[in-house]
Coordinates of N, CA and C and ligand atoms in Angstrom, one line a residue:
X1 N 15.5 7.2 22.0 CA 14.9 5.9 22.1 C 15.5 5.0 21.0
X2 N 15.5 3.7 21.3 CA 16.0 2.8 20.3 C 15.3 2.9 18.9
X3 N 16.0 2.7 17.8 CA 15.5 2.9 16.5 C 14.3 2.0 16.2
X4 N 14.2 0.9 17.0 CA 13.0 0.0 16.8 C 11.7 0.8 16.9
X5 N 11.7 1.8 17.8 CA 10.5 2.6 18.0 C 10.2 3.4 16.7
X6 N 11.2 4.1 16.1 CA 11.0 4.9 14.9 C 10.7 4.0 13.7
X7 N 11.2 2.8 13.7 CA 10.9 1.8 12.6 C 9.4 1.5 12.7
X8 N 8.9 1.3 14.0 CA 7.5 1.0 14.1 C 6.6 2.1 13.7
X9 N 7.0 3.4 14.0 CA 6.2 4.5 13.5 C 6.1 4.5 12.0
X10 N 7.3 4.2 11.3 CA 7.3 4.1 9.9 C 6.4 3.0 9.4
X11 N 6.4 1.8 10.1 CA 5.5 0.7 9.8 C 4.1 1.1 9.8
X12 N 3.7 1.7 10.9 CA 2.3 2.1 11.1 C 1.8 3.1 10.0
X13 N 2.7 4.1 9.7 CA 2.3 5.1 8.7 C 2.2 4.5 7.3
X14 N 3.2 3.7 6.9 CA 3.2 3.1 5.6 C 2.1 2.1 5.4
X15 N 1.8 1.3 6.4 CA 0.7 0.3 6.3 C -0.7 1.0 6.2
X16 N -0.9 2.1 6.9 CA -2.2 2.7 6.9 C -2.4 3.8 5.9
X17 N -1.2 4.5 5.5 CA -1.4 5.7 4.7 C -0.5 5.6 3.4
X18 N 0.4 4.6 3.3 CA 1.2 4.5 2.2 C 2.6 5.1 2.3
X19 N 3.5 4.7 1.3 CA 4.9 5.2 1.4 C 5.0 6.7 1.0
X20 N 4.1 7.2 0.2 CA 4.2 8.6 -0.2 C 4.0 9.5 1.1
X21 N 2.9 9.1 1.8 CA 2.6 9.8 3.1 C 3.8 9.8 4.0
X22 N 4.4 8.6 4.1 CA 5.6 8.5 5.0 C 6.7 9.4 4.5
X23 N 7.0 9.5 3.2 CA 8.1 10.3 2.7 C 7.8 11.8 3.0
X24 N 6.5 12.2 2.9 CA 6.2 13.6 3.2 C 6.4 13.9 4.7
X25 N 6.0 12.9 5.5 CA 6.2 13.1 7.0 C 7.7 13.1 7.3
X26 N 8.5 12.2 6.7 CA 9.9 12.2 7.0 C 10.6 13.5 6.6
X27 N 10.2 14.0 5.5 CA 10.7 15.3 5.0 C 10.3 16.4 5.9
X28 N 9.0 16.5 6.3 CA 8.5 17.5 7.2 C 9.3 17.5 8.5
X29 N 9.6 16.3 9.0 CA 10.3 16.1 10.3 C 11.9 16.4 10.1
X30 N 12.3 16.8 8.9 CA 13.7 17.1 8.6 C 14.6 15.9 8.9
X31 N 14.2 14.7 8.6 CA 15.0 13.5 8.8 C 15.8 13.2 7.5
X32 N 17.1 13.2 7.6 CA 18.0 12.9 6.5 C 17.9 11.4 6.1
X33 N 18.0 10.6 7.1 CA 18.1 9.2 6.9 C 16.9 8.6 6.3
X34 N 17.1 7.6 5.4 CA 16.0 6.9 4.8 C 15.3 5.9 5.8
X35 N 16.2 5.4 6.7 CA 15.7 4.4 7.5 C 16.3 4.5 8.9
X36 N 15.8 3.6 9.8 CA 16.3 3.6 11.2 C 17.0 2.3 11.5
X37 N 18.0 2.3 12.3 CA 18.6 1.1 12.8 C 18.1 0.7 14.1
X38 N 17.5 -0.5 14.2 CA 16.7 -0.9 15.5 C 17.6 -0.7 16.7
X39 N 18.8 -1.2 16.6 CA 19.7 -1.2 17.9 C 20.4 0.1 18.1
X40 N 20.2 1.1 17.3 CA 20.9 2.3 17.5 C 20.0 3.2 18.4
X41 N 20.6 4.0 19.3 CA 19.9 4.9 20.2 C 19.7 6.2 19.5
X42 N 18.5 6.7 19.3 CA 18.2 8.0 18.7 C 17.7 9.0 19.7
X43 N 18.0 10.2 19.5 CA 17.5 11.3 20.4 C 15.9 11.2 20.4
X44 N 15.3 11.3 21.6 CA 13.9 11.3 21.7 C 13.2 12.3 20.7
X45 N 13.9 13.4 20.4 CA 13.3 14.4 19.5 C 13.0 13.9 18.2
X46 N 13.7 12.8 17.7 CA 13.4 12.2 16.4 C 11.9 11.7 16.4
X47 N 11.6 11.0 17.5 CA 10.3 10.4 17.6 C 9.2 11.5 17.8
X48 N 9.5 12.4 18.7 CA 8.5 13.5 18.9 C 8.3 14.3 17.5
X49 N 9.4 14.6 16.8 CA 9.2 15.3 15.5 C 8.4 14.5 14.5
X50 N 8.6 13.2 14.5 CA 7.9 12.3 13.6 C 6.4 12.4 13.9
X51 N 6.0 12.3 15.2 CA 4.6 12.3 15.6 C 4.0 13.7 15.2
X52 N 4.8 14.8 15.5 CA 4.2 16.1 15.2 C 4.1 16.3 13.7
X53 N 5.0 15.8 12.9 CA 4.9 15.9 11.4 C 3.8 15.0 10.9
X54 N 3.6 13.8 11.5 CA 2.5 13.0 11.0 C 1.1 13.6 11.4
X55 N 1.1 14.3 12.5 CA -0.1 15.0 12.9 C -0.5 16.0 11.9
X56 N 0.5 16.9 11.5 CA 0.2 17.9 10.6 C -0.1 17.4 9.2
X57 N 0.7 16.4 8.7 CA 0.5 15.9 7.4 C -0.8 15.1 7.2
X58 N -1.2 14.4 8.3 CA -2.4 13.5 8.2 C -3.7 14.2 8.7
X59 N -3.5 15.4 9.3 CA -4.6 16.1 9.9 C -5.3 15.4 11.1
X60 N -4.4 14.7 11.8 CA -4.9 13.9 13.0 C -4.3 14.5 14.3
X61 N -5.0 14.5 15.4 CA -4.4 14.9 16.7 C -3.3 14.0 17.0
X62 N -2.2 14.5 17.6 CA -1.1 13.7 18.1 C -1.5 12.6 19.0
X63 N -2.5 12.9 19.8 CA -3.0 11.8 20.7 C -3.6 10.6 20.0
X64 N -4.3 10.9 18.9 CA -4.9 9.9 18.0 C -3.8 9.0 17.5
X65 N -2.7 9.6 17.0 CA -1.6 8.9 16.4 C -0.9 8.1 17.5
X66 N -0.7 8.7 18.7 CA 0.0 8.0 19.7 C -0.8 6.8 20.2
X67 N -2.1 6.9 20.3 CA -2.9 5.8 20.7 C -2.9 4.7 19.7
X68 N -3.0 5.0 18.4 CA -2.9 4.0 17.4 C -1.5 3.3 17.4
X69 N -0.5 4.2 17.7 CA 0.9 3.6 17.7 C 1.0 2.6 18.9
X70 N 0.4 2.9 20.0 CA 0.5 1.9 21.1 C -0.1 0.6 20.8
X71 N -1.2 0.5 20.1 CA -1.8 -0.7 19.6 C -0.9 -1.4 18.6
X72 N -0.3 -0.6 17.7 CA 0.5 -1.1 16.7 C 1.8 -1.7 17.3
X73 N 2.4 -1.1 18.3 CA 3.6 -1.5 18.9 C 3.5 -3.0 19.5
X74 N 2.3 -3.3 20.1 CA 2.1 -4.6 20.6 C 2.1 -5.6 19.5
X75 N 1.5 -5.3 18.4 CA 1.5 -6.3 17.3 C 2.8 -6.4 16.6
X76 N 3.5 -5.2 16.4 CA 4.7 -5.1 15.7 C 5.8 -5.9 16.5
X77 N 6.0 -5.6 17.8 CA 7.0 -6.3 18.5 C 6.8 -7.8 18.6
X78 N 5.5 -8.2 18.6 CA 5.2 -9.6 18.6 C 5.7 -10.3 17.4
X79 N 5.7 -9.7 16.2 CA 6.2 -10.3 15.0 C 7.6 -10.0 14.7
X80 N 8.2 -9.0 15.4 CA 9.6 -8.6 15.1 C 10.6 -9.2 16.0
X81 N 10.2 -10.3 16.7 CA 11.2 -11.1 17.5 C 11.0 -11.0 19.0
X82 N 10.0 -10.3 19.4 CA 9.8 -10.1 20.8 C 8.5 -10.8 21.4
X83 N 8.0 -11.8 20.6 CA 6.9 -12.5 21.0 C 7.1 -13.3 22.3
X84 N 8.3 -13.9 22.4 CA 8.6 -14.6 23.6 C 8.7 -13.7 24.8
X85 N 9.2 -12.5 24.6 CA 9.3 -11.5 25.7 C 7.9 -11.2 26.2
X86 N 7.0 -11.0 25.2 CA 5.6 -10.6 25.5 C 4.9 -11.8 26.2
X87 N 5.2 -13.0 25.7 CA 4.6 -14.2 26.3 C 5.0 -14.4 27.8
X88 N 6.3 -14.1 28.0 CA 6.9 -14.3 29.3 C 6.4 -13.3 30.4
X89 N 5.8 -12.2 29.9 CA 5.3 -11.2 30.9 C 4.0 -11.5 31.5
X90 N 3.3 -12.4 31.0 CA 2.0 -12.8 31.7 C 1.0 -13.4 30.7
X91 N 0.1 -14.2 31.4 CA -0.9 -14.9 30.6 C -2.2 -14.2 30.6
X92 N -2.4 -13.2 31.5 CA -3.6 -12.4 31.5 C -3.2 -10.9 31.5
X93 N -4.2 -10.1 31.2 CA -3.9 -8.6 31.2 C -3.4 -8.1 32.5
X94 N -4.1 -8.4 33.7 CA -3.6 -7.9 34.9 C -2.2 -8.4 35.3
X95 N -2.0 -9.7 35.0 CA -0.6 -10.2 35.3 C 0.4 -9.5 34.5
X96 N 0.2 -9.3 33.2 CA 1.1 -8.6 32.3 C 1.4 -7.2 32.8
X97 N 0.4 -6.5 33.2 CA 0.5 -5.1 33.6 C 1.3 -5.0 34.9
X98 N 1.2 -6.0 35.8 CA 1.9 -6.1 37.0 C 3.4 -6.4 36.8
X99 N 3.7 -7.0 35.6 CA 5.1 -7.4 35.3 C 5.8 -6.5 34.4
X100 N 5.3 -5.3 34.1 CA 5.9 -4.4 33.1 C 7.3 -4.0 33.5
X101 N 7.5 -3.7 34.8 CA 8.9 -3.3 35.2 C 9.9 -4.5 35.0
X102 N 9.5 -5.7 35.3 CA 10.3 -6.9 35.1 C 10.6 -7.1 33.6
X103 N 9.6 -6.9 32.8 CA 9.8 -7.1 31.4 C 10.8 -6.1 30.9
X104 N 10.7 -4.8 31.3 CA 11.7 -3.8 30.9 C 13.1 -4.1 31.4
X105 N 13.1 -4.6 32.7 CA 14.5 -5.0 33.2 C 15.1 -6.1 32.4
X106 N 14.4 -7.0 31.9 CA 14.9 -8.0 31.0 C 15.5 -7.4 29.7
X107 N 14.7 -6.5 29.1 CA 15.2 -5.9 27.9 C 16.4 -5.0 28.1
X108 N 16.4 -4.4 29.3 CA 17.5 -3.5 29.6 C 18.9 -4.2 29.8
X109 N 18.7 -5.5 30.3 CA 19.9 -6.4 30.4 C 20.6 -6.5 29.1
X110 N 19.9 -6.7 28.1 CA 20.4 -6.9 26.7 C 20.8 -5.6 26.1
X111 N 19.9 -4.5 26.3 CA 20.1 -3.3 25.6 C 20.1 -2.1 26.7
X112 N 21.4 -1.9 27.2 CA 21.5 -1.0 28.4 C 21.1 0.4 28.2
X113 N 21.0 0.9 27.0 CA 20.6 2.3 26.8 C 19.1 2.5 26.9
X114 N 18.3 1.4 27.2 CA 16.9 1.5 27.3 C 16.6 2.4 28.5
X115 N 15.6 3.4 28.3 CA 15.2 4.2 29.5 C 13.7 3.9 29.7
X116 N 13.4 2.8 30.3 CA 12.0 2.4 30.4 C 11.2 3.3 31.4
X117 N 9.9 3.5 31.1 CA 9.1 4.1 32.2 C 8.9 3.0 33.3
X118 N 8.3 3.5 34.4 CA 7.9 2.5 35.5 C 6.4 2.5 35.6
X119 N 5.9 1.3 35.9 CA 4.4 1.2 36.0 C 4.1 0.6 37.4
X120 N 3.0 0.8 37.9 CA 2.5 0.2 39.2 C 1.0 -0.1 39.0
X121 N 0.6 -1.2 39.5 CA -0.8 -1.6 39.5 C -1.4 -1.4 40.9
X122 N -2.6 -0.8 41.0 CA -3.3 -0.7 42.2 C -4.8 -1.0 42.0
X123 N -5.5 -1.3 43.1 CA -6.9 -1.5 43.0 C -7.4 -2.5 42.0
X124 N -6.7 -3.6 41.9 CA -7.0 -4.7 41.0 C -8.2 -5.5 41.5
X125 N -9.3 -5.6 40.8 CA -10.4 -6.4 41.2 C -10.9 -7.2 39.9
X126 N -12.0 -7.9 40.1 CA -12.6 -8.6 38.9 C -13.1 -7.6 37.9
X127 N -13.3 -6.4 38.3 CA -13.9 -5.4 37.4 C -12.9 -4.6 36.6
X128 N -11.6 -4.6 37.1 CA -10.6 -3.8 36.5 C -9.5 -3.4 37.4
X129 N -8.7 -2.4 37.1 CA -7.6 -2.0 37.9 C -7.2 -0.6 37.5
X130 N -6.2 -0.1 38.4 CA -5.6 1.2 38.1 C -4.1 1.0 37.7
X131 N -3.7 1.6 36.6 CA -2.3 1.5 36.2 C -1.6 2.9 36.4
X132 N -0.6 2.9 37.1 CA 0.2 4.1 37.4 C 1.4 4.2 36.5
X133 N 1.7 5.3 35.9 CA 2.7 5.4 34.9 C 3.7 6.6 35.2
X134 N 5.0 6.2 35.3 CA 6.0 7.2 35.7 C 7.1 7.1 34.5
X135 N 7.2 8.2 33.8 CA 8.0 8.2 32.6 C 9.0 9.3 32.6
X136 N 10.2 9.1 32.0 CA 11.2 10.2 31.8 C 10.7 11.1 30.7
X137 N 9.7 10.6 29.9 CA 9.3 11.3 28.7 C 7.9 11.9 28.8
X138 N 7.8 13.2 28.6 CA 6.5 13.9 28.7 C 5.5 13.6 27.5
X139 N 4.3 13.7 27.8 CA 3.3 13.8 26.7 C 2.9 12.5 26.0
X140 N 3.3 11.3 26.6 CA 3.1 10.1 25.9 C 1.9 9.2 26.5
X141 N 1.1 9.9 27.3 CA 0.0 9.2 28.0 C -0.9 8.5 27.0
X142 N -1.2 9.1 25.9 CA -2.1 8.5 24.9 C -1.5 7.2 24.3
X143 N -0.2 7.2 24.3 CA 0.5 6.0 23.8 C 0.3 4.8 24.8
X144 N 0.2 5.1 26.1 CA 0.0 4.0 27.1 C -1.5 3.5 26.9
X145 N -2.4 4.4 26.7 CA -3.8 4.0 26.4 C -3.8 3.0 25.3
X146 N -3.1 3.3 24.2 CA -3.1 2.4 23.1 C -2.4 1.0 23.4
X147 N -1.3 1.1 24.2 CA -0.6 -0.1 24.6 C -1.5 -1.0 25.4
X148 N -2.3 -0.4 26.3 CA -3.2 -1.2 27.1 C -4.3 -1.9 26.3
X149 N -4.9 -1.1 25.4 CA -5.9 -1.6 24.5 C -5.3 -2.7 23.6
X150 N -4.1 -2.5 23.1 CA -3.5 -3.5 22.2 C -3.2 -4.8 23.0
X151 N -2.7 -4.6 24.2 CA -2.5 -5.8 25.1 C -3.8 -6.5 25.3
X152 N -4.9 -5.8 25.7 CA -6.2 -6.4 26.0 C -6.6 -7.3 24.8
X153 N -6.5 -6.7 23.6 CA -6.9 -7.5 22.4 C -6.0 -8.7 22.2
X154 N -4.7 -8.6 22.6 CA -3.8 -9.8 22.5 C -4.4 -10.9 23.4
X155 N -5.0 -10.5 24.5 CA -5.6 -11.5 25.5 C -7.0 -11.7 25.2
X156 N -7.5 -11.3 24.0 CA -8.9 -11.5 23.6 C -10.0 -10.9 24.5
X157 N -9.6 -9.7 25.0 CA -10.6 -9.0 25.8 C -10.6 -7.5 25.4
X158 N -11.7 -6.8 25.9 CA -11.8 -5.4 25.6 C -11.8 -4.6 26.9
X159 N -11.2 -3.4 26.8 CA -11.2 -2.6 28.0 C -11.6 -1.2 27.7
X160 N -12.1 -0.5 28.7 CA -12.2 1.0 28.7 C -11.1 1.6 29.5
X161 N -10.4 2.5 28.9 CA -9.2 3.1 29.5 C -9.5 4.6 29.7
X162 N -9.4 5.1 30.9 CA -9.6 6.5 31.2 C -8.4 7.1 32.0
X163 N -7.7 8.0 31.3 CA -6.5 8.6 31.9 C -6.9 9.6 32.9
X164 N -6.1 9.7 34.0 CA -6.3 10.8 35.0 C -5.0 11.1 35.6
X165 N -4.9 12.3 36.2 CA -3.7 12.7 37.0 C -3.9 12.4 38.5
X166 N -2.9 11.9 39.1 CA -3.0 11.6 40.5 C -1.7 11.9 41.3
X167 N -1.8 11.9 42.6 CA -0.6 12.2 43.4 C -0.3 13.7 43.5
X168 N 0.4 14.1 44.6 CA 0.7 15.5 44.8 C 2.2 15.7 44.7
X169 N 2.5 16.9 44.3 CA 3.9 17.3 44.3 C 4.8 16.4 43.6
X170 N 5.9 15.9 44.3 CA 6.8 15.0 43.7 C 6.2 13.7 43.2
X171 N 5.0 13.3 43.8 CA 4.4 12.1 43.5 C 3.4 12.2 42.3
X172 N 3.2 13.4 41.8 CA 2.2 13.6 40.7 C 2.6 12.8 39.5
X173 N 1.6 12.1 38.9 CA 1.9 11.3 37.7 C 0.6 10.9 37.0
X174 N 0.7 10.4 35.8 CA -0.5 9.9 35.0 C -0.8 8.5 35.5
X175 N -2.2 8.3 35.5 CA -2.7 7.0 35.8 C -3.8 6.7 34.9
X176 N -4.2 5.4 34.9 CA -5.3 5.0 33.9 C -6.3 4.1 34.7
X177 N -7.5 4.4 34.6 CA -8.5 3.5 35.2 C -8.9 2.6 34.0
X178 N -8.7 1.3 34.3 CA -9.0 0.3 33.3 C -10.1 -0.6 33.7
X179 N -11.2 -0.6 32.9 CA -12.4 -1.4 33.2 C -12.6 -2.5 32.2
X180 N -12.7 -3.7 32.6 CA -12.9 -4.8 31.7 C -14.3 -4.7 31.1
X181 N -14.4 -4.8 29.8 CA -15.7 -4.8 29.1 C -16.1 -6.3 29.0
X182 N -17.3 -6.7 29.5 CA -17.7 -8.1 29.5 C -17.7 -8.6 28.1
X183 N -17.2 -9.8 27.9 CA -17.3 -10.5 26.6 C -18.7 -10.9 26.4
X184 N -19.2 -10.9 25.1 CA -20.6 -11.3 24.8 C -21.1 -12.5 25.5
X185 N -20.2 -13.6 25.6 CA -20.6 -14.8 26.2 C -20.8 -14.7 27.7
X186 N -20.3 -13.6 28.3 CA -20.4 -13.4 29.7 C -21.7 -12.7 30.1
X187 N -22.4 -12.1 29.2 CA -23.5 -11.2 29.5 C -24.9 -12.0 29.6
X188 N -24.9 -13.2 29.1 CA -26.1 -13.9 29.1 C -26.9 -13.6 27.8
X189 N -26.5 -12.6 27.1 CA -27.1 -12.3 25.8 C -26.3 -12.8 24.7
X190 N -26.8 -12.9 23.5 CA -26.1 -13.4 22.3 C -25.0 -12.5 21.9
Ligands
LIG201 O1 14.2 3.9 26.0 C1 13.8 3.2 25.0 O2 14.4 3.1 23.9 C2 12.5 2.5 25.0 C3 12.0 1.9 23.9 C4 10.8 1.2 24.0 C5 11.8 2.4 26.3 C6 10.6 1.7 26.3 C7 10.1 1.1 25.2 C8 8.9 0.2 25.3 N1 7.6 1.0 25.6 C9 7.4 2.1 24.7 C10 6.7 3.3 25.3 C11 7.7 4.1 26.1 C12 7.0 5.3 26.7 C13 7.8 6.0 27.8 O3 9.1 6.0 27.7 O4 7.2 6.6 28.6 C14 6.4 0.2 25.6 C15 6.4 -0.8 26.7 C16 5.3 -1.9 26.6 C17 4.1 -1.7 27.3 C18 3.1 -2.6 27.1 C19 3.3 -3.8 26.3 C20 4.5 -4.0 25.7 C21 5.5 -3.0 25.8 O5 6.7 -3.2 25.2 C22 7.2 -4.4 24.8 C23 8.6 -4.2 24.4 C24 9.4 -3.3 25.0 C25 10.7 -3.0 24.5 C26 11.2 -3.7 23.4 C27 10.4 -4.6 22.7 C28 9.1 -4.8 23.2 C29 12.5 -3.4 22.9 C30 13.4 -4.4 22.4 C31 14.6 -4.0 21.9 C32 15.0 -2.7 21.8 C33 14.2 -1.7 22.3 C34 12.9 -2.0 22.8 O6 16.2 -2.3 21.2 C35 16.8 -3.0 20.3 C36 16.2 -3.5 19.2 C37 16.8 -4.3 18.2 C38 18.1 -4.6 18.4 C39 18.8 -4.1 19.5 C40 18.1 -3.4 20.5

């Protein structure tokens, strides 16, 4: 994956746990380099090793770290030069989620080594929707949960996200049931 991803992992760890924790994680993951180059393509194993090392060093489940990272990614890319990209993908959560493949196509035009996952929305109603996720990369479902929650908060709303497996054989994939949590002003109560 592009170094931007690994830089964001470093950003999350250093902001929440400090630079010493980051250096212990980096050492545990056997990384020689002090830093990552955003536009350079790194083997996916670098990212997986970082998450595993962070999990061991911090005593947190990998899923917990991945979910936190998903939320962080939305904030991080917004301030690291991709705010316009995020703005262009939609003005509401369901619109954004329906446009994820187009958003990735735009990024891939500029950065051809991108290997984006594919997403599909189904069953979209006033109450929520189902997001289908097809990735080249195994084990990142909790990351998508965090991305969706991070996006929701970018749009000023809250969601419940429940992952599940769906489809048979070749079609088997991860999906997420997303339910909008009513904002306080919508409930009639204070
Ligand atoms: O293959 C890749 O390197 C890659 C990197 C990031 C593929 C996808 C992504 C983005 N995606 C990360 C989870 C991937 C999980 C998987 O593969 O199954 C998150 C997509 C996303 C979902 C919801 C909301 C926002 C999202 O992302 C916004 C986004 C996506 C890509 C970039 C920035 C924001 C991006 C921009 C430039 C990149 C790489 C990614 O590369 C650079 C960076 C600096 C200089 C040159 C190239």
